[in-house]
Coordinates of C-alpha atoms in Angstrom, one line a residue:
M263 CA 44.3 77.4 -10.0
P264 CA 44.5 77.5 -14.0
S265 CA 45.9 81.1 -15.5
G266 CA 44.4 84.0 -16.6
E267 CA 45.6 82.6 -20.6
S268 CA 44.5 79.4 -19.9
Q269 CA 40.7 81.2 -18.7
I270 CA 40.8 83.0 -21.8
E271 CA 41.2 80.1 -23.7
S272 CA 38.4 78.5 -22.1
I273 CA 36.4 81.1 -22.9
F274 CA 37.4 81.6 -26.5
R275 CA 36.8 77.5 -27.2
R276 CA 33.3 77.9 -25.5
N277 CA 32.5 81.2 -27.4
N278 CA 33.4 79.4 -30.8
K279 CA 31.1 76.0 -29.7
R280 CA 27.9 78.2 -29.0
K281 CA 28.6 79.9 -32.1
A282 CA 29.2 76.5 -34.0
V283 CA 25.8 75.0 -32.0
V284 CA 23.4 78.2 -33.2
I285 CA 24.7 77.9 -37.0
S286 CA 24.4 74.7 -37.1
A287 CA 20.9 74.4 -35.6
S288 CA 19.5 77.2 -37.8
V289 CA 20.6 74.4 -40.8
L290 CA 18.5 72.3 -39.2
I291 CA 16.3 74.4 -38.5
L292 CA 15.9 75.8 -42.1
F293 CA 15.1 72.2 -43.3
I294 CA 12.9 71.3 -40.7
T295 CA 11.0 74.5 -41.6
I296 CA 10.7 73.4 -44.9
L297 CA 9.8 70.3 -45.1
V298 CA 6.9 71.4 -42.2
A299 CA 5.5 74.8 -44.9
I300 CA 5.6 72.3 -48.1
S301 CA 3.0 70.0 -45.3
I302 CA 0.9 72.3 -45.1
G303 CA -2.2 73.8 -47.2
N304 CA -5.2 73.0 -48.4
V305 CA -4.0 69.6 -49.5
S306 CA -2.9 68.1 -46.1
M307 CA -0.1 65.9 -46.0
S308 CA 2.2 64.6 -42.9
L309 CA 6.1 64.8 -43.0
G310 CA 6.5 61.6 -43.8
E311 CA 4.6 61.7 -46.9
V312 CA 6.6 65.2 -47.6
I313 CA 9.4 62.9 -47.4
D314 CA 8.7 60.0 -49.4
V315 CA 7.3 62.4 -52.1
L316 CA 10.8 64.6 -52.3
F317 CA 13.1 61.7 -51.8
F318 CA 11.2 58.3 -52.8
G319 CA 9.1 59.1 -55.8
R320 CA 5.9 59.0 -54.2
T321 CA 3.4 60.2 -56.2
Y322 CA 0.3 59.8 -54.5
V323 CA -1.0 60.1 -50.7
D324 CA -4.7 59.4 -49.1
G325 CA -6.6 62.7 -48.7
A326 CA -9.8 63.3 -47.0
N327 CA -11.5 62.6 -51.2
G328 CA -9.5 59.9 -52.5
Q329 CA -6.0 59.7 -53.9
I330 CA -4.1 63.4 -54.5
N331 CA -1.6 62.8 -56.6
A332 CA 0.9 64.1 -54.2
H333 CA 4.1 65.1 -56.2
N334 CA 2.4 67.3 -58.2
V335 CA 1.2 69.3 -55.5
V336 CA 4.9 69.1 -54.0
F337 CA 6.7 69.9 -57.0
N338 CA 4.3 71.9 -59.3
L339 CA 3.0 73.6 -56.3
R340 CA 4.5 74.1 -53.2
L341 CA 7.9 73.3 -53.4
P342 CA 8.9 76.1 -55.9
R343 CA 6.6 79.2 -53.9
V344 CA 8.1 78.5 -50.3
L345 CA 11.9 77.9 -52.2
C346 CA 11.7 81.2 -53.7
A347 CA 11.0 82.2 -50.2
A348 CA 13.9 80.7 -48.3
F349 CA 16.1 82.3 -51.4
I350 CA 14.3 86.0 -50.8
G351 CA 14.7 86.0 -47.1
A352 CA 18.0 84.9 -47.1
A353 CA 19.3 87.8 -49.4
L354 CA 17.2 90.8 -47.5
A355 CA 18.9 89.0 -44.6
I356 CA 22.1 89.1 -45.6
A357 CA 22.5 92.0 -47.4
G358 CA 20.6 94.1 -44.3
A359 CA 23.8 92.2 -42.2
A360 CA 26.4 93.5 -44.5
M361 CA 25.2 97.2 -44.5
Q362 CA 24.7 97.5 -40.8
G363 CA 28.7 96.2 -40.7
L364 CA 29.4 98.5 -43.7
F365 CA 27.9 101.4 -42.0
R366 CA 28.6 100.8 -38.4
N367 CA 24.3 101.4 -37.8
P368 CA 22.1 98.6 -36.4
M369 CA 19.6 99.9 -38.2
A370 CA 20.5 100.0 -41.7
S371 CA 18.8 97.7 -43.9
P372 CA 17.8 97.6 -47.7
S373 CA 14.2 99.1 -47.3
V374 CA 14.8 101.1 -44.4
I375 CA 17.8 103.2 -46.7
G376 CA 15.8 103.2 -49.9
I377 CA 17.0 100.5 -52.4
S378 CA 14.0 98.1 -52.6
N379 CA 11.9 101.1 -53.5
G380 CA 14.4 102.2 -55.9
A381 CA 15.0 98.3 -57.4
A382 CA 10.1 98.3 -57.4
F383 CA 10.7 101.4 -59.2
G384 CA 12.7 99.7 -61.3
A385 CA 10.5 96.7 -61.9
C386 CA 7.2 99.1 -62.0
V387 CA 8.4 100.8 -65.0
S388 CA 9.1 97.7 -66.8
M389 CA 5.5 96.6 -65.4
V390 CA 3.7 99.7 -66.5
L391 CA 5.6 101.4 -69.4
G392 CA 6.6 97.9 -71.1
F393 CA 11.0 99.6 -71.0
S394 CA 13.4 97.3 -70.1
L395 CA 17.0 96.6 -71.0
V396 CA 16.2 93.4 -71.8
S397 CA 13.2 91.7 -72.8
G398 CA 10.9 88.4 -71.8
A399 CA 10.9 86.7 -68.5
F400 CA 14.1 89.2 -67.8
A401 CA 12.5 92.2 -68.1
I402 CA 11.8 93.4 -65.1
P403 CA 14.2 91.7 -63.2
A404 CA 17.1 93.6 -64.8
M405 CA 14.6 96.6 -64.8
S406 CA 15.1 96.0 -60.7
F407 CA 18.9 95.2 -61.2
V408 CA 19.9 98.5 -62.7
F409 CA 17.9 100.7 -60.0
A410 CA 18.9 98.9 -57.5
F411 CA 22.6 99.9 -58.1
I412 CA 21.3 103.6 -59.2
T413 CA 19.8 104.0 -55.8
L414 CA 22.5 102.5 -53.4
F415 CA 25.3 104.5 -54.6
L416 CA 22.7 107.7 -55.2
V417 CA 22.6 107.1 -51.0
Y418 CA 26.0 106.0 -50.0
F419 CA 27.4 109.3 -52.4
M420 CA 24.9 111.7 -50.9
A421 CA 25.8 110.5 -47.4
R422 CA 29.6 110.0 -47.9
T423 CA 32.0 113.2 -46.1
K424 CA 35.4 113.8 -45.6
L425 CA 35.1 112.1 -42.5
G426 CA 33.2 109.1 -43.6
V427 CA 29.8 108.3 -43.7
P428 CA 28.2 109.7 -40.8
V429 CA 24.2 107.3 -39.1
T430 CA 22.8 110.8 -39.3
M431 CA 23.6 111.8 -43.0
L432 CA 23.2 107.6 -44.4
L433 CA 20.0 107.8 -42.7
L434 CA 18.5 110.5 -44.1
S435 CA 19.7 110.3 -47.5
G436 CA 17.9 106.3 -47.8
I437 CA 14.3 108.1 -46.2
A438 CA 15.1 110.9 -48.9
I439 CA 15.9 109.0 -51.9
G440 CA 13.4 106.4 -51.5
A441 CA 10.8 108.7 -50.7
F442 CA 11.9 110.3 -54.5
F443 CA 11.5 106.2 -55.2
S444 CA 7.9 105.7 -53.4
G445 CA 6.9 109.1 -54.9
L446 CA 7.6 107.8 -58.8
V447 CA 6.2 104.3 -58.3
S448 CA 2.9 106.3 -57.2
L449 CA 2.9 108.0 -60.3
L450 CA 3.3 105.3 -62.3
Q451 CA 0.0 103.7 -60.7
Y452 CA -1.3 106.7 -60.9
I453 CA -1.1 106.9 -65.0
A454 CA -1.0 102.7 -65.2
P455 CA -3.6 101.4 -67.2
E456 CA -6.6 99.3 -65.0
Q457 CA -5.8 96.1 -65.9
Q458 CA -2.6 96.6 -64.7
L459 CA -2.8 98.6 -61.8
G460 CA -4.7 95.6 -60.1
G461 CA -1.5 93.1 -60.5
V462 CA 1.2 96.7 -58.7
V463 CA -0.6 97.2 -56.1
F464 CA -0.2 94.1 -55.2
W465 CA 3.0 93.4 -55.9
L466 CA 4.4 96.3 -53.8
M467 CA 2.5 94.6 -50.7
G468 CA 5.7 91.7 -51.3
S469 CA 3.8 88.8 -52.3
I470 CA 5.4 85.6 -53.1
A471 CA 1.9 83.6 -54.1
S472 CA 3.4 84.0 -58.0
C473 CA 6.7 82.3 -57.2
G474 CA 7.2 79.4 -59.1
W475 CA 9.8 77.6 -61.1
N476 CA 10.8 79.9 -63.7
E477 CA 10.9 82.9 -61.1
L478 CA 13.3 80.7 -58.8
K479 CA 15.3 80.7 -62.2
I480 CA 15.6 84.7 -62.4
I481 CA 16.4 84.9 -58.6
I482 CA 18.9 82.1 -57.9
L483 CA 22.0 82.4 -59.3
P484 CA 22.1 86.8 -58.3
I485 CA 21.7 85.8 -55.1
I486 CA 23.7 82.8 -54.9
I487 CA 26.8 85.2 -56.6
G488 CA 26.2 88.6 -54.2
S489 CA 25.9 86.1 -51.2
M490 CA 29.0 84.3 -52.3
I491 CA 30.8 87.7 -52.9
L492 CA 30.1 89.0 -49.1
I493 CA 30.6 86.1 -47.5
I494 CA 34.2 86.0 -49.0
L495 CA 34.6 89.7 -47.6
S496 CA 33.4 89.0 -44.6
R497 CA 36.5 89.8 -43.3
D498 CA 37.3 92.6 -44.6
L499 CA 33.7 93.3 -43.5
N500 CA 34.9 92.5 -39.5
L501 CA 38.2 95.1 -40.0
L502 CA 36.0 98.1 -41.8
S503 CA 33.4 97.8 -39.1
L504 CA 36.1 99.2 -37.1
G505 CA 36.9 102.2 -38.6
D506 CA 38.3 103.7 -42.3
D507 CA 41.5 104.6 -40.8
Q508 CA 42.2 101.1 -39.4
A509 CA 41.0 99.3 -42.0
K510 CA 43.8 100.4 -43.9
N511 CA 46.3 100.1 -41.3
L512 CA 45.3 96.9 -41.5
G513 CA 45.8 96.0 -45.5
V514 CA 42.4 96.4 -46.4
N515 CA 41.5 98.6 -49.7
V516 CA 38.5 100.4 -48.0
E517 CA 37.1 101.9 -51.2
R518 CA 37.5 99.1 -54.0
T519 CA 36.3 96.5 -50.8
R520 CA 33.3 99.0 -50.0
I521 CA 32.7 99.0 -53.7
M522 CA 32.1 95.2 -54.2
I523 CA 29.7 94.6 -50.7
L524 CA 27.8 97.4 -51.8
C525 CA 27.9 95.9 -55.5
A526 CA 27.1 92.1 -53.9
T527 CA 24.0 93.9 -51.8
A528 CA 22.6 95.5 -54.9
L529 CA 22.6 92.2 -56.6
V530 CA 21.2 90.2 -53.8
V531 CA 18.2 93.0 -53.2
A532 CA 18.0 93.2 -57.3
G533 CA 17.1 89.5 -57.2
A534 CA 14.5 89.4 -54.3
V535 CA 12.9 92.5 -54.9
S536 CA 12.6 91.5 -58.9
V537 CA 9.8 88.8 -57.8
S538 CA 8.6 89.6 -54.6
G539 CA 8.1 93.4 -54.8
V540 CA 8.8 95.3 -51.6
I541 CA 9.0 93.1 -48.6
G542 CA 10.6 95.1 -45.6
F543 CA 12.6 94.7 -42.3
V544 CA 14.2 91.1 -43.4
G545 CA 16.9 92.7 -43.8
L546 CA 16.7 94.8 -39.9
I547 CA 15.5 91.5 -37.7
V548 CA 16.9 88.6 -39.0
P549 CA 20.5 90.7 -38.6
H550 CA 20.1 91.7 -35.0
I551 CA 18.9 88.5 -33.2
F552 CA 21.7 86.6 -34.8
R553 CA 24.0 89.3 -33.5
M554 CA 23.0 89.5 -30.2
L555 CA 23.4 85.5 -30.6
L556 CA 26.9 85.2 -32.6
G557 CA 28.5 89.3 -31.7
P558 CA 29.1 91.3 -34.4
D559 CA 31.6 88.4 -36.1
H560 CA 30.5 88.7 -39.8
R561 CA 32.3 85.2 -40.8
L562 CA 29.6 83.5 -38.8
L563 CA 27.2 86.5 -38.7
L564 CA 26.4 86.6 -42.6
P565 CA 25.8 82.8 -42.6
A566 CA 23.9 83.0 -39.7
S567 CA 21.2 85.5 -40.9
L568 CA 21.2 83.8 -44.6
A569 CA 20.0 80.5 -43.1
G570 CA 18.2 82.8 -40.5
G571 CA 16.3 84.9 -42.7
A572 CA 15.0 81.9 -45.5
I573 CA 13.9 80.8 -42.1
F574 CA 12.1 83.9 -41.5
L575 CA 10.9 84.4 -44.5
V576 CA 9.3 80.6 -45.6
I577 CA 7.2 81.0 -42.3
I578 CA 5.9 84.0 -42.9
D579 CA 4.6 83.1 -46.1
T580 CA 3.4 80.0 -44.5
I581 CA 1.5 81.9 -41.7
S582 CA 0.4 84.0 -44.7
R583 CA -1.2 80.8 -46.6
M584 CA -3.0 79.7 -43.4
I585 CA -4.4 82.6 -43.0
V586 CA -6.0 83.3 -46.5
T587 CA -6.4 81.6 -49.4
G588 CA -3.7 81.5 -51.8
G589 CA -1.4 83.5 -49.1
L590 CA -1.4 87.6 -47.4
P591 CA 1.2 90.0 -49.1
V592 CA 4.4 88.5 -46.6
G593 CA 5.3 92.4 -47.1
I594 CA 1.9 93.5 -44.3
I595 CA 2.8 90.6 -42.3
T596 CA 6.8 91.5 -41.9
A597 CA 5.6 95.8 -42.0
L598 CA 3.2 95.2 -38.8
L599 CA 6.2 93.1 -36.7
G600 CA 9.4 95.1 -37.7
A601 CA 7.9 99.1 -37.1
P602 CA 7.7 98.1 -33.4
F603 CA 11.6 96.4 -33.8
F604 CA 13.0 99.0 -35.0
L605 CA 11.5 101.3 -32.4
Y606 CA 13.1 98.7 -30.4
I607 CA 16.6 99.1 -31.8
L608 CA 16.5 102.7 -31.9
R609 CA 15.3 102.7 -27.9
T610 CA 18.8 100.5 -27.1
R611 CA 21.0 101.4 -30.2
K612 CA 23.0 102.8 -27.1
K613 CA 23.8 99.4 -25.6
E614 CA 25.1 98.3 -29.1
V615 CA 27.8 96.7 -29.6
W616 CA 30.0 96.0 -32.2
G617 CA 32.8 94.5 -31.3

């Protein structure tokens, strides 16, 4: 009969194996999802043809009406859009996972506590009023970054008390500040010239239709940097999830670590929102699913959410392209999926296990 210690070791090995399988499968599924997404469109291509174009230099494929320039279709139209969807989904998911751990609340996400609304307001200021800290292609992203940081710190410091950050105060602060920035966005829509209004409204719905190589170049650096910071801090995030006092006793500089996590979160969210508009609930749905699969260890949860968010939004964007030529705004689809999921979490949050 095995001893208690050997039983514990056996359970530990099985858990590690399960976690490794889930993460490896997520990476593999992401790669396959990207290939499938590239193959779908007005010009249909097989997976083999997509692989030939991407990796073996093939230029043309046989279409219904003759030879098609597959290199142009893949590299100039589909690949940048699919990669944008992957990076934006990954950014929103890892940001949601980090905030849920930081605030010890399964309902925290970039959209629920107002960060996306603040970043959207900054982008709208640049689009409608023409005001930004910088000029050129970085005008909209720069204002998104600034107001994402402003919103995040407003929510945090409004919710903070001597005893920490209560869940109710966090949600109420996020709702209030998010509603304030949403009202300012509505005001900008009201005063926007007619030729700009349509573009602003479509952008606020959350769309990846206009994403190309230039947009990808803008978002890739802040998302990678912010995600790396969050993953590096994942061990400290585990300790913060136990409570401030315990984290301090275990050697964590609570205030500095919290500020670094908040800054990294604002960085990835602003990068995503600056080119896609407001896409809600990705940061709520994906981390919650992977927390059920992997548990609360952020050393595994953050990388898994990164891959899962990319898979999720690539699939949603592909579905949107299949529904409407050019693509239905993905923010509409994520809202339709996310609202029932949010209600599900509200109903079951008492059963949530945070380790």
